[in-house]
JSON list of C-alpha atoms and ligand atoms in Angstrom, two decimals:
[
{"chain": "S", "resi": 1095, "resn": "MET", "atom": "CA", "xyz": [7.11, 28.90, -15.61]},
{"chain": "S", "resi": 1096, "resn": "GLN", "atom": "CA", "xyz": [8.32, 25.58, -16.58]},
{"chain": "S", "resi": 1097, "resn": "GLN", "atom": "CA", "xyz": [9.60, 23.54, -13.95]},
{"chain": "S", "resi": 1098, "resn": "GLU", "atom": "CA", "xyz": [11.22, 20.17, -14.59]},
{"chain": "S", "resi": 1099, "resn": "TRP", "atom": "CA", "xyz": [11.87, 17.33, -12.51]},
{"chain": "S", "resi": 1100, "resn": "THR", "atom": "CA", "xyz": [13.98, 13.66, -12.97]},
{"chain": "S", "resi": 1101, "resn": "GLY", "atom": "CA", "xyz": [13.09, 10.63, -10.90]},
{"chain": "S", "resi": 1102, "resn": "GLU", "atom": "CA", "xyz": [12.35, 7.55, -9.97]},
{"chain": "S", "resi": 1103, "resn": "GLY", "atom": "CA", "xyz": [8.17, 6.37, -10.04]},
{"chain": "S", "resi": 1104, "resn": "LEU", "atom": "CA", "xyz": [6.16, 3.26, -10.32]},
{"chain": "S", "resi": 1105, "resn": "ILE", "atom": "CA", "xyz": [3.68, 2.76, -13.22]},
{"chain": "S", "resi": 1106, "resn": "PHE", "atom": "CA", "xyz": [0.20, 2.15, -11.93]},
{"chain": "S", "resi": 1107, "resn": "LYS", "atom": "CA", "xyz": [-1.68, 2.78, -15.15]},
{"chain": "S", "resi": 1108, "resn": "VAL", "atom": "CA", "xyz": [-1.10, 3.83, -18.84]},
{"chain": "S", "resi": 1109, "resn": "GLY", "atom": "CA", "xyz": [-4.58, 4.82, -20.66]},
{"chain": "S", "resi": 1110, "resn": "ARG", "atom": "CA", "xyz": [-4.43, 5.67, -24.70]},
{"chain": "S", "resi": 1111, "resn": "PHE", "atom": "CA", "xyz": [-5.76, 8.78, -26.16]},
{"chain": "S", "resi": 1112, "resn": "ARG", "atom": "CA", "xyz": [-6.29, 9.63, -29.45]},
{"chain": "S", "resi": 1113, "resn": "GLU", "atom": "CA", "xyz": [-3.75, 7.48, -31.50]},
{"chain": "S", "resi": 1114, "resn": "ILE", "atom": "CA", "xyz": [-0.02, 7.42, -30.45]},
{"chain": "S", "resi": 1115, "resn": "ASP", "atom": "CA", "xyz": [-0.58, 9.73, -27.44]},
{"chain": "S", "resi": 1116, "resn": "CYS", "atom": "CA", "xyz": [-0.99, 7.98, -23.21]},
{"chain": "S", "resi": 1117, "resn": "TRP", "atom": "CA", "xyz": [-1.64, 9.50, -20.19]},
{"chain": "S", "resi": 1118, "resn": "VAL", "atom": "CA", "xyz": [0.68, 7.55, -17.61]},
{"chain": "S", "resi": 1119, "resn": "ARG", "atom": "CA", "xyz": [0.00, 6.63, -13.23]},
{"chain": "S", "resi": 1120, "resn": "PHE", "atom": "CA", "xyz": [2.29, 6.85, -11.52]},
{"chain": "S", "resi": 1121, "resn": "PHE", "atom": "CA", "xyz": [3.79, 6.83, -7.62]},
{"chain": "S", "resi": 1122, "resn": "SER", "atom": "CA", "xyz": [6.73, 8.67, -7.05]},
{"chain": "S", "resi": 1123, "resn": "PRO", "atom": "CA", "xyz": [8.63, 9.33, -3.30]},
{"chain": "S", "resi": 1124, "resn": "THR", "atom": "CA", "xyz": [8.96, 12.83, -4.12]},
{"chain": "S", "resi": 1125, "resn": "PHE", "atom": "CA", "xyz": [5.11, 13.81, -5.01]},
{"chain": "S", "resi": 1126, "resn": "GLY", "atom": "CA", "xyz": [3.30, 10.44, -4.24]},
{"chain": "S", "resi": 1127, "resn": "LEU", "atom": "CA", "xyz": [0.91, 10.21, -7.29]},
{"chain": "S", "resi": 1128, "resn": "THR", "atom": "CA", "xyz": [0.88, 12.14, -10.46]},
{"chain": "S", "resi": 1129, "resn": "THR", "atom": "CA", "xyz": [-1.11, 11.38, -13.45]},
{"chain": "S", "resi": 1130, "resn": "ALA", "atom": "CA", "xyz": [1.25, 12.71, -16.82]},
{"chain": "S", "resi": 1131, "resn": "MET", "atom": "CA", "xyz": [0.51, 12.86, -19.91]},
{"chain": "S", "resi": 1132, "resn": "ALA", "atom": "CA", "xyz": [2.82, 11.42, -22.87]},
{"chain": "S", "resi": 1133, "resn": "PHE", "atom": "CA", "xyz": [3.08, 12.72, -26.35]},
{"chain": "S", "resi": 1134, "resn": "GLY", "atom": "CA", "xyz": [3.85, 10.19, -28.66]},
{"chain": "S", "resi": 1135, "resn": "GLY", "atom": "CA", "xyz": [3.74, 7.26, -25.68]},
{"chain": "S", "resi": 1136, "resn": "SER", "atom": "CA", "xyz": [2.08, 4.57, -27.79]},
{"chain": "S", "resi": 1137, "resn": "ARG", "atom": "CA", "xyz": [4.72, 4.94, -30.23]},
{"chain": "S", "resi": 1138, "resn": "SER", "atom": "CA", "xyz": [8.49, 6.21, -29.23]},
{"chain": "S", "resi": 1139, "resn": "ARG", "atom": "CA", "xyz": [10.98, 4.09, -27.99]},
{"chain": "S", "resi": 1140, "resn": "ARG", "atom": "CA", "xyz": [13.84, 6.80, -28.29]},
{"chain": "S", "resi": 1141, "resn": "ARG", "atom": "CA", "xyz": [12.40, 8.85, -25.69]},
{"chain": "S", "resi": 1142, "resn": "PHE", "atom": "CA", "xyz": [10.08, 6.21, -23.39]},
{"chain": "S", "resi": 1143, "resn": "CYS", "atom": "CA", "xyz": [12.43, 2.87, -24.01]},
{"chain": "S", "resi": 1144, "resn": "GLY", "atom": "CA", "xyz": [9.17, 0.53, -24.96]},
{"chain": "S", "resi": 1145, "resn": "CYS", "atom": "CA", "xyz": [8.42, 1.05, -20.96]},
{"chain": "S", "resi": 1146, "resn": "LEU", "atom": "CA", "xyz": [5.62, 2.76, -20.42]},
{"chain": "S", "resi": 1147, "resn": "ASP", "atom": "CA", "xyz": [3.37, -0.27, -18.57]},
{"chain": "S", "resi": 1148, "resn": "ALA", "atom": "CA", "xyz": [1.42, -0.79, -15.35]},
{"chain": "S", "resi": 1149, "resn": "LEU", "atom": "CA", "xyz": [4.11, -2.44, -12.28]},
{"chain": "S", "resi": 1150, "resn": "ASN", "atom": "CA", "xyz": [7.24, -0.54, -14.01]},
{"chain": "S", "resi": 1151, "resn": "SER", "atom": "CA", "xyz": [10.41, 1.15, -12.13]},
{"chain": "S", "resi": 1152, "resn": "VAL", "atom": "CA", "xyz": [10.90, 3.36, -14.07]},
{"chain": "S", "resi": 1153, "resn": "LEU", "atom": "CA", "xyz": [13.36, 6.79, -14.12]},
{"chain": "S", "resi": 1154, "resn": "PHE", "atom": "CA", "xyz": [11.10, 9.48, -15.32]},
{"chain": "S", "resi": 1155, "resn": "LYS", "atom": "CA", "xyz": [11.78, 13.10, -16.77]},
{"chain": "S", "resi": 1156, "resn": "VAL", "atom": "CA", "xyz": [8.69, 15.58, -16.03]},
{"chain": "S", "resi": 1157, "resn": "ARG", "atom": "CA", "xyz": [7.54, 18.81, -17.26]},
{"chain": "S", "resi": 1158, "resn": "PHE", "atom": "CA", "xyz": [5.35, 20.56, -14.90]},
{"chain": "S", "resi": 1159, "resn": "PHE", "atom": "CA", "xyz": [2.79, 23.40, -16.51]},
{"chain": "S", "resi": 1160, "resn": "PRO", "atom": "CA", "xyz": [1.60, 24.78, -12.74]},
{"chain": "S", "resi": 1161, "resn": "ALA", "atom": "CA", "xyz": [-0.52, 27.85, -14.42]},
{"chain": "S", "resi": 1162, "resn": "LYS", "atom": "CA", "xyz": [-2.44, 25.18, -16.49]},
{"chain": "S", "resi": 1163, "resn": "GLY", "atom": "CA", "xyz": [-2.39, 22.25, -13.42]},
{"chain": "S", "resi": 1164, "resn": "CYS", "atom": "CA", "xyz": [-0.67, 19.94, -15.92]},
{"chain": "S", "resi": 1165, "resn": "CYS", "atom": "CA", "xyz": [2.75, 17.74, -16.62]},
{"chain": "S", "resi": 1166, "resn": "THR", "atom": "CA", "xyz": [3.96, 16.38, -19.63]},
{"chain": "S", "resi": 1167, "resn": "LEU", "atom": "CA", "xyz": [6.32, 13.28, -19.50]},
{"chain": "S", "resi": 1168, "resn": "GLU", "atom": "CA", "xyz": [9.21, 13.90, -21.48]},
{"chain": "S", "resi": 1169, "resn": "GLU", "atom": "CA", "xyz": [11.42, 11.09, -21.22]},
{"chain": "S", "resi": 1170, "resn": "ALA", "atom": "CA", "xyz": [11.44, 7.72, -19.26]},
{"chain": "S", "resi": 1171, "resn": "THR", "atom": "CA", "xyz": [14.30, 4.65, -18.71]},
{"chain": "S", "resi": 1172, "resn": "LEU", "atom": "CA", "xyz": [13.31, 1.35, -17.00]},
{"chain": "S", "resi": 1173, "resn": "LEU", "atom": "CA", "xyz": [14.88, 0.80, -14.06]},
{"chain": "S", "resi": 1174, "resn": "ARG", "atom": "CA", "xyz": [12.88, -2.34, -12.82]},
{"chain": "S", "resi": 1175, "resn": "MET", "atom": "CA", "xyz": [10.06, -5.05, -13.70]},
{"chain": "S", "resi": 1176, "resn": "PHE", "atom": "CA", "xyz": [8.21, -7.49, -11.66]},
{"chain": "S", "resi": 1177, "resn": "PRO", "atom": "CA", "xyz": [7.88, -10.74, -14.17]},
{"chain": "S", "resi": 1178, "resn": "ARG", "atom": "CA", "xyz": [6.45, -12.51, -11.77]},
{"chain": "S", "resi": 1179, "resn": "LEU", "atom": "CA", "xyz": [3.10, -9.57, -11.37]},
{"chain": "S", "resi": 1180, "resn": "ARG", "atom": "CA", "xyz": [3.52, -9.49, -15.76]},
{"chain": "S", "resi": 1181, "resn": "GLN", "atom": "CA", "xyz": [2.85, -13.46, -15.74]},
{"chain": "S", "resi": 1182, "resn": "ASP", "atom": "CA", "xyz": [0.75, -14.96, -12.70]},
{"chain": "S", "resi": 1183, "resn": "ALA", "atom": "CA", "xyz": [-2.49, -14.26, -12.89]},
{"chain": "S", "resi": 1184, "resn": "ALA", "atom": "CA", "xyz": [-2.96, -14.83, -9.10]},
{"chain": "S", "resi": 1185, "resn": "ARG", "atom": "CA", "xyz": [0.53, -12.45, -8.25]},
{"chain": "S", "resi": 1186, "resn": "THR", "atom": "CA", "xyz": [-0.92, -9.71, -10.67]},
{"chain": "S", "resi": 1187, "resn": "GLY", "atom": "CA", "xyz": [-4.53, -9.61, -8.52]},
{"chain": "S", "resi": 1188, "resn": "LEU", "atom": "CA", "xyz": [-2.31, -8.61, -5.42]},
{"chain": "S", "resi": 1189, "resn": "ALA", "atom": "CA", "xyz": [0.10, -6.16, -6.76]},
{"chain": "S", "resi": 1190, "resn": "ALA", "atom": "CA", "xyz": [-3.70, -4.73, -8.09]},
{"chain": "S", "resi": 1191, "resn": "ASN", "atom": "CA", "xyz": [-4.86, -5.16, -4.92]},
{"chain": "S", "resi": 1192, "resn": "CYS", "atom": "CA", "xyz": [-1.77, -2.83, -3.21]},
{"chain": "S", "resi": 1193, "resn": "LEU", "atom": "CA", "xyz": [-1.58, -0.04, -5.74]},
{"chain": "S", "resi": 1194, "resn": "SER", "atom": "CA", "xyz": [-5.56, 0.20, -5.45]},
{"chain": "S", "resi": 1195, "resn": "PHE", "atom": "CA", "xyz": [-5.33, 0.83, -1.71]},
{"chain": "S", "resi": 1196, "resn": "LEU", "atom": "CA", "xyz": [-3.01, 3.22, -2.43]},
{"chain": "S", "resi": 1197, "resn": "GLN", "atom": "CA", "xyz": [-5.01, 5.02, -4.89]},
{"chain": "S", "resi": 1198, "resn": "ALA", "atom": "CA", "xyz": [-7.70, 5.19, -2.65]},
{"chain": "S", "resi": 1199, "resn": "LEU", "atom": "CA", "xyz": [-6.15, 6.77, 0.41]},
{"chain": "S", "resi": 1200, "resn": "ARG", "atom": "CA", "xyz": [-4.77, 10.00, -1.36]},
{"chain": "S", "resi": 1201, "resn": "ILE", "atom": "CA", "xyz": [-1.10, 9.64, 0.17]},
{"chain": "S", "resi": 1202, "resn": "THR", "atom": "CA", "xyz": [0.50, 12.99, 0.48]},
{"chain": "S", "resi": 1203, "resn": "PRO", "atom": "CA", "xyz": [4.10, 14.11, -0.97]},
{"chain": "S", "resi": 1204, "resn": "GLU", "atom": "CA", "xyz": [4.96, 14.19, 3.02]},
{"chain": "S", "resi": 1205, "resn": "GLU", "atom": "CA", "xyz": [4.01, 10.67, 3.45]},
{"chain": "S", "resi": 1206, "resn": "ALA", "atom": "CA", "xyz": [5.00, 9.28, -0.08]},
{"chain": "S", "resi": 1207, "resn": "PRO", "atom": "CA", "xyz": [8.80, 8.54, 0.65]},
{"chain": "S", "resi": 1208, "resn": "VAL", "atom": "CA", "xyz": [7.76, 5.76, 3.50]},
{"chain": "S", "resi": 1209, "resn": "VAL", "atom": "CA", "xyz": [4.97, 4.53, 1.44]},
{"chain": "S", "resi": 1210, "resn": "TYR", "atom": "CA", "xyz": [7.14, 4.26, -1.80]},
{"chain": "S", "resi": 1211, "resn": "ALA", "atom": "CA", "xyz": [10.11, 2.26, -0.21]},
{"chain": "S", "resi": 1212, "resn": "LEU", "atom": "CA", "xyz": [7.21, -0.02, 1.40]},
{"chain": "S", "resi": 1213, "resn": "LEU", "atom": "CA", "xyz": [5.54, -0.62, -1.66]},
{"chain": "S", "resi": 1214, "resn": "MET", "atom": "CA", "xyz": [8.45, -1.42, -3.97]},
{"chain": "S", "resi": 1215, "resn": "GLU", "atom": "CA", "xyz": [8.72, -3.79, -1.40]},
{"chain": "S", "resi": 1216, "resn": "THR", "atom": "CA", "xyz": [5.85, -5.10, -1.42]},
{"chain": "S", "resi": 1217, "resn": "LEU", "atom": "CA", "xyz": [5.92, -5.82, -4.51]},
{"chain": "S", "resi": 1218, "resn": "GLU", "atom": "CA", "xyz": [9.76, -7.61, -4.71]},
{"chain": "S", "resi": 1219, "resn": "VAL", "atom": "CA", "xyz": [7.83, -9.97, -2.05]},
{"chain": "S", "resi": 1220, "resn": "LEU", "atom": "CA", "xyz": [4.96, -10.92, -4.03]},
{"chain": "S", "resi": 1221, "resn": "ASP", "atom": "CA", "xyz": [7.46, -11.30, -7.09]},
{"chain": "S", "resi": 1222, "resn": "GLN", "atom": "CA", "xyz": [10.07, -13.42, -5.93]},
{"chain": "S", "resi": 1223, "resn": "ALA", "atom": "CA", "xyz": [8.52, -15.10, -2.46]},
{"chain": "S", "resi": 1224, "resn": "GLU", "atom": "CA", "xyz": [7.51, -19.00, -3.05]},
{"chain": "S", "resi": 1225, "resn": "ASN", "atom": "CA", "xyz": [4.05, -18.52, -1.18]},
{"chain": "S", "resi": 1226, "resn": "VAL", "atom": "CA", "xyz": [2.11, -15.67, -0.49]},
{"chain": "S", "resi": 1227, "resn": "SER", "atom": "CA", "xyz": [-0.96, -15.89, 1.87]},
{"chain": "S", "resi": 1228, "resn": "PRO", "atom": "CA", "xyz": [-3.46, -13.21, 1.01]},
{"chain": "S", "resi": 1229, "resn": "VAL", "atom": "CA", "xyz": [-3.19, -12.26, 4.69]},
{"chain": "S", "resi": 1230, "resn": "PHE", "atom": "CA", "xyz": [-0.24, -10.76, 3.61]},
{"chain": "S", "resi": 1231, "resn": "LEU", "atom": "CA", "xyz": [-2.42, -7.83, 1.93]},
{"chain": "S", "resi": 1232, "resn": "GLN", "atom": "CA", "xyz": [-3.91, -7.40, 5.22]},
{"chain": "S", "resi": 1233, "resn": "LEU", "atom": "CA", "xyz": [-0.61, -7.08, 7.02]},
{"chain": "S", "resi": 1234, "resn": "PHE", "atom": "CA", "xyz": [0.72, -4.44, 4.20]},
{"chain": "S", "resi": 1235, "resn": "ARG", "atom": "CA", "xyz": [-2.80, -2.27, 4.82]},
{"chain": "S", "resi": 1236, "resn": "ALA", "atom": "CA", "xyz": [-2.21, -2.41, 9.00]},
{"chain": "S", "resi": 1237, "resn": "ARG", "atom": "CA", "xyz": [1.03, -1.49, 8.18]},
{"chain": "S", "resi": 1238, "resn": "ILE", "atom": "CA", "xyz": [-0.17, 1.22, 6.12]},
{"chain": "S", "resi": 1239, "resn": "CYS", "atom": "CA", "xyz": [-2.86, 1.90, 8.61]},
{"chain": "S", "resi": 1240, "resn": "PHE", "atom": "CA", "xyz": [-0.63, 2.37, 10.99]},
{"chain": "S", "resi": 1241, "resn": "ASP", "atom": "CA", "xyz": [1.92, 5.05, 10.10]},
{"chain": "S", "resi": 1242, "resn": "HIS", "atom": "CA", "xyz": [-0.86, 6.79, 9.23]},
{"chain": "S", "resi": 1243, "resn": "GLY", "atom": "CA", "xyz": [-1.08, 7.38, 13.04]},
{"chain": "S", "resi": 1244, "resn": "TYR", "atom": "CA", "xyz": [-3.42, 4.79, 14.09]},
{"chain": "S", "resi": 1245, "resn": "ALA", "atom": "CA", "xyz": [-0.54, 2.06, 15.13]},
{"chain": "S", "resi": 1246, "resn": "PRO", "atom": "CA", "xyz": [-3.05, 0.27, 17.99]},
{"chain": "S", "resi": 1247, "resn": "GLU", "atom": "CA", "xyz": [-1.82, -0.06, 22.04]},
{"chain": "S", "resi": 1248, "resn": "LEU", "atom": "CA", "xyz": [-1.21, -3.32, 22.40]},
{"chain": "S", "resi": 1249, "resn": "GLU", "atom": "CA", "xyz": [0.62, -3.39, 25.65]},
{"chain": "S", "resi": 1250, "resn": "THR", "atom": "CA", "xyz": [-1.04, -2.21, 28.56]},
{"chain": "S", "resi": 1251, "resn": "CYS", "atom": "CA", "xyz": [-5.11, -2.36, 29.18]},
{"chain": "S", "resi": 1252, "resn": "ALA", "atom": "CA", "xyz": [-6.97, 1.19, 28.69]},
{"chain": "S", "resi": 1253, "resn": "VAL", "atom": "CA", "xyz": [-9.31, 0.68, 31.53]},
{"chain": "S", "resi": 1254, "resn": "CYS", "atom": "CA", "xyz": [-7.00, -0.48, 34.59]},
{"chain": "S", "resi": 1255, "resn": "GLY", "atom": "CA", "xyz": [-3.62, 0.43, 33.10]},
{"chain": "S", "resi": 1256, "resn": "ARG", "atom": "CA", "xyz": [-2.12, -3.45, 33.41]},
{"chain": "S", "resi": 1257, "resn": "GLU", "atom": "CA", "xyz": [0.59, -4.23, 31.47]},
{"chain": "S", "resi": 1258, "resn": "GLN", "atom": "CA", "xyz": [-0.41, -7.19, 29.43]},
{"chain": "S", "resi": 1259, "resn": "PRO", "atom": "CA", "xyz": [2.27, -9.13, 27.92]},
{"chain": "S", "resi": 1260, "resn": "GLU", "atom": "CA", "xyz": [2.00, -11.02, 25.15]},
{"chain": "S", "resi": 1261, "resn": "GLN", "atom": "CA", "xyz": [3.40, -14.48, 26.81]},
{"chain": "S", "resi": 1262, "resn": "THR", "atom": "CA", "xyz": [0.44, -14.73, 29.20]},
{"chain": "S", "resi": 1263, "resn": "GLY", "atom": "CA", "xyz": [-1.28, -16.09, 26.22]},
{"chain": "S", "resi": 1264, "resn": "LYS", "atom": "CA", "xyz": [-4.46, -14.68, 27.25]},
{"chain": "S", "resi": 1265, "resn": "ARG", "atom": "CA", "xyz": [-7.16, -13.53, 24.70]},
{"chain": "S", "resi": 1266, "resn": "LEU", "atom": "CA", "xyz": [-7.85, -9.63, 24.81]},
{"chain": "S", "resi": 1267, "resn": "THR", "atom": "CA", "xyz": [-10.82, -6.72, 23.06]},
{"chain": "S", "resi": 1268, "resn": "LEU", "atom": "CA", "xyz": [-9.25, -4.52, 20.69]},
{"chain": "S", "resi": 1269, "resn": "ALA", "atom": "CA", "xyz": [-11.01, -1.48, 20.78]},
{"chain": "S", "resi": 1270, "resn": "LEU", "atom": "CA", "xyz": [-11.12, -0.80, 16.74]},
{"chain": "S", "resi": 1271, "resn": "ASP", "atom": "CA", "xyz": [-12.21, 3.15, 17.08]},
{"chain": "S", "resi": 1272, "resn": "LYS", "atom": "CA", "xyz": [-9.63, 4.06, 20.37]},
{"chain": "S", "resi": 1273, "resn": "GLY", "atom": "CA", "xyz": [-6.83, 1.44, 19.01]},
{"chain": "S", "resi": 1274, "resn": "ARG", "atom": "CA", "xyz": [-6.84, 0.02, 22.39]},
{"chain": "S", "resi": 1275, "resn": "ILE", "atom": "CA", "xyz": [-7.05, -3.45, 24.25]},
{"chain": "S", "resi": 1276, "resn": "CYS", "atom": "CA", "xyz": [-8.65, -4.04, 27.16]},
{"chain": "S", "resi": 1277, "resn": "CYS", "atom": "CA", "xyz": [-7.91, -7.09, 29.31]},
{"chain": "S", "resi": 1278, "resn": "ALA", "atom": "CA", "xyz": [-10.11, -9.59, 30.59]},
{"chain": "S", "resi": 1279, "resn": "ARG", "atom": "CA", "xyz": [-11.34, -8.68, 33.84]},
{"chain": "S", "resi": 1280, "resn": "CYS", "atom": "CA", "xyz": [-12.06, -4.90, 32.57]},
{"chain": "S", "resi": 1281, "resn": "VAL", "atom": "CA", "xyz": [-15.08, -3.97, 30.33]},
{"chain": "S", "resi": 1282, "resn": "PRO", "atom": "CA", "xyz": [-14.51, -3.11, 27.36]},
{"chain": "S", "resi": 1283, "resn": "GLY", "atom": "CA", "xyz": [-17.07, 0.10, 26.54]},
{"chain": "S", "resi": 1284, "resn": "ALA", "atom": "CA", "xyz": [-18.96, 0.93, 23.79]},
{"chain": "S", "resi": 1285, "resn": "GLY", "atom": "CA", "xyz": [-17.90, 0.77, 20.20]},
{"chain": "S", "resi": 1286, "resn": "ARG", "atom": "CA", "xyz": [-16.21, -2.30, 18.24]},
{"chain": "S", "resi": 1287, "resn": "ASN", "atom": "CA", "xyz": [-14.85, -4.09, 20.04]},
{"chain": "S", "resi": 1288, "resn": "LEU", "atom": "CA", "xyz": [-13.09, -7.58, 18.76]},
{"chain": "S", "resi": 1289, "resn": "GLU", "atom": "CA", "xyz": [-11.72, -10.66, 20.83]},
{"chain": "S", "resi": 1290, "resn": "ILE", "atom": "CA", "xyz": [-7.55, -11.12, 19.82]},
{"chain": "S", "resi": 1291, "resn": "GLY", "atom": "CA", "xyz": [-5.65, -14.31, 20.57]},
{"chain": "S", "resi": 1292, "resn": "PRO", "atom": "CA", "xyz": [-1.82, -13.46, 22.11]},
{"chain": "S", "resi": 1293, "resn": "GLU", "atom": "CA", "xyz": [-0.27, -14.59, 18.28]},
{"chain": "S", "resi": 1294, "resn": "THR", "atom": "CA", "xyz": [-2.26, -11.82, 16.53]},
{"chain": "S", "resi": 1295, "resn": "GLN", "atom": "CA", "xyz": [-1.09, -9.46, 19.37]},
{"chain": "S", "resi": 1296, "resn": "VAL", "atom": "CA", "xyz": [2.24, -10.53, 18.23]},
{"chain": "S", "resi": 1297, "resn": "ILE", "atom": "CA", "xyz": [2.28, -9.89, 15.14]},
{"chain": "S", "resi": 1298, "resn": "LEU", "atom": "CA", "xyz": [0.27, -6.91, 15.39]},
{"chain": "S", "resi": 1299, "resn": "GLY", "atom": "CA", "xyz": [2.88, -5.62, 17.75]},
{"chain": "S", "resi": 1300, "resn": "SER", "atom": "CA", "xyz": [5.61, -5.99, 15.14]},
{"chain": "S", "resi": 1301, "resn": "LEU", "atom": "CA", "xyz": [4.35, -4.72, 12.24]},
{"chain": "S", "resi": 1302, "resn": "SER", "atom": "CA", "xyz": [5.57, -0.89, 12.87]},
{"chain": "S", "resi": 1303, "resn": "THR", "atom": "CA", "xyz": [9.01, -2.07, 13.07]},
{"chain": "S", "resi": 1304, "resn": "SER", "atom": "CA", "xyz": [8.87, -5.49, 10.68]},
{"chain": "S", "resi": 1305, "resn": "ARG", "atom": "CA", "xyz": [9.15, -5.40, 6.68]},
{"chain": "S", "resi": 1306, "resn": "PRO", "atom": "CA", "xyz": [7.01, -7.52, 4.19]},
{"chain": "S", "resi": 1307, "resn": "GLY", "atom": "CA", "xyz": [10.01, -9.55, 3.15]},
{"chain": "S", "resi": 1308, "resn": "GLN", "atom": "CA", "xyz": [9.54, -11.02, 7.43]},
{"chain": "S", "resi": 1309, "resn": "TRP", "atom": "CA", "xyz": [5.68, -10.66, 7.00]},
{"chain": "S", "resi": 1310, "resn": "VAL", "atom": "CA", "xyz": [5.33, -13.30, 4.43]},
{"chain": "S", "resi": 1311, "resn": "LEU", "atom": "CA", "xyz": [7.31, -15.71, 6.42]},
{"chain": "S", "resi": 1312, "resn": "ILE", "atom": "CA", "xyz": [5.33, -15.25, 10.10]},
{"chain": "S", "resi": 1313, "resn": "PRO", "atom": "CA", "xyz": [3.63, -18.95, 10.74]},
{"chain": "S", "resi": 1314, "resn": "MET", "atom": "CA", "xyz": [-0.08, -18.74, 11.28]},
{"chain": "S", "resi": 1315, "resn": "SER", "atom": "CA", "xyz": [-3.02, -20.27, 12.43]},
{"chain": "S", "resi": 1316, "resn": "ALA", "atom": "CA", "xyz": [-6.63, -19.86, 10.97]},
{"chain": "S", "resi": 1317, "resn": "ALA", "atom": "CA", "xyz": [-8.15, -18.35, 13.55]},
{"chain": "S", "resi": 1318, "resn": "THR", "atom": "CA", "xyz": [-5.01, -16.08, 14.05]},
{"chain": "S", "resi": 1319, "resn": "ARG", "atom": "CA", "xyz": [-5.60, -15.18, 9.78]},
{"chain": "S", "resi": 1320, "resn": "GLY", "atom": "CA", "xyz": [-9.37, -14.99, 10.63]},
{"chain": "S", "resi": 1321, "resn": "GLU", "atom": "CA", "xyz": [-8.53, -12.01, 13.54]},
{"chain": "S", "resi": 1322, "resn": "ILE", "atom": "CA", "xyz": [-5.82, -10.47, 11.42]},
{"chain": "S", "resi": 1323, "resn": "PHE", "atom": "CA", "xyz": [-8.97, -10.31, 8.67]},
{"chain": "S", "resi": 1324, "resn": "GLN", "atom": "CA", "xyz": [-11.44, -8.61, 10.82]},
{"chain": "S", "resi": 1325, "resn": "VAL", "atom": "CA", "xyz": [-9.44, -6.24, 12.77]},
{"chain": "S", "resi": 1326, "resn": "VAL", "atom": "CA", "xyz": [-7.77, -4.89, 8.87]},
{"chain": "S", "resi": 1327, "resn": "ASP", "atom": "CA", "xyz": [-10.97, -4.39, 7.43]},
{"chain": "S", "resi": 1328, "resn": "GLY", "atom": "CA", "xyz": [-12.38, -2.99, 10.85]},
{"chain": "S", "resi": 1329, "resn": "TYR", "atom": "CA", "xyz": [-9.39, -0.71, 11.00]},
{"chain": "S", "resi": 1330, "resn": "VAL", "atom": "CA", "xyz": [-9.44, 0.27, 7.01]},
{"chain": "S", "resi": 1331, "resn": "ARG", "atom": "CA", "xyz": [-12.94, 1.04, 7.33]},
{"chain": "S", "resi": 1332, "resn": "HIS", "atom": "CA", "xyz": [-13.12, 2.89, 10.62]},
{"chain": "S", "resi": 1333, "resn": "HIS", "atom": "CA", "xyz": [-9.88, 5.06, 10.27]},
{"chain": "S", "resi": 1334, "resn": "LEU", "atom": "CA", "xyz": [-8.78, 5.59, 6.76]},
{"chain": "S", "resi": 1335, "resn": "GLY", "atom": "CA", "xyz": [-11.92, 5.18, 6.01]},
{"chain": "S", "resi": 1336, "resn": "LEU", "atom": "CA", "xyz": [-12.14, 2.69, 3.14]},
{"chain": "S", "resi": 1337, "resn": "ARG", "atom": "CA", "xyz": [-13.78, -0.44, 2.27]},
{"chain": "S", "resi": 1338, "resn": "TRP", "atom": "CA", "xyz": [-13.52, -3.14, -0.50]},
{"chain": "S", "resi": 1339, "resn": "SER", "atom": "CA", "xyz": [-16.20, -3.27, -2.96]},
{"chain": "S", "resi": 1340, "resn": "HIS", "atom": "CA", "xyz": [-16.19, -4.77, -6.21]},
{"chain": "S", "resi": 1341, "resn": "GLY", "atom": "CA", "xyz": [-12.81, -4.78, -7.16]},
{"chain": "S", "resi": 1342, "resn": "ARG", "atom": "CA", "xyz": [-11.58, -1.10, -5.58]},
{"chain": "S", "resi": 1343, "resn": "PHE", "atom": "CA", "xyz": [-11.28, 0.29, -2.61]},
{"chain": "S", "resi": 1344, "resn": "VAL", "atom": "CA", "xyz": [-14.29, 3.02, -1.95]},
{"chain": "S", "resi": 1345, "resn": "ALA", "atom": "CA", "xyz": [-15.52, 5.52, 0.28]},
{"chain": "S", "resi": 1346, "resn": "ALA", "atom": "CA", "xyz": [-16.70, 3.59, 3.68]},
{"chain": "U", "resi": 1716, "resn": "LIG", "atom": "ZN1", "xyz": [-8.15, -4.30, 32.69]}
]
């Protein structure tokens, strides 16, 4: 039985095979990551409008062949592109890093709509924002991690249960494996623990409800940036089982 689907997606990668054909890996809010063959994809402007390029948002018409476990791209129309992500090598690198992270994660179709919306907003920021600090990518990864059910509990001490409002300005210990904080009076349990300051507590605490357009504007000290790098790297490694190695995310 054949099935057809028409919907939007973002192209992650295009590869050529044979003279005029190509394969297209794209991420859609309906299926997550999909790879489809585009026969004539390198030539047919009538069916593909010359829009089969990485980082283009495209309206796809796809035909599925469930018995064969494959699908073909029938038509594609450009919805939007991100010019700066194409021209500015530094921004291309930041965008590629986001895509690499999502590819390594194996997003399910159930998770795909939320992740897709976040990805599109993130690319919009990378395309438009005047300045983007590398810590922005850490916030993107942290948000994906939190949305996967690993949002840390940053308001009460895991040992004594006392509330730890960030206004007190005290440093806390974050237990990476439990995703819980421990106040200065209590002794944290065994496992990987990281010290965080109030600024980091506020930023991580607001991440689940804020959007990429806000993250890029957050002022933060160098010390906080360092803490966020450590926390997010540790979190992604411990909870999602991934680490960055030689230009891509691999199993930790
Ligand atoms: Zn305590």
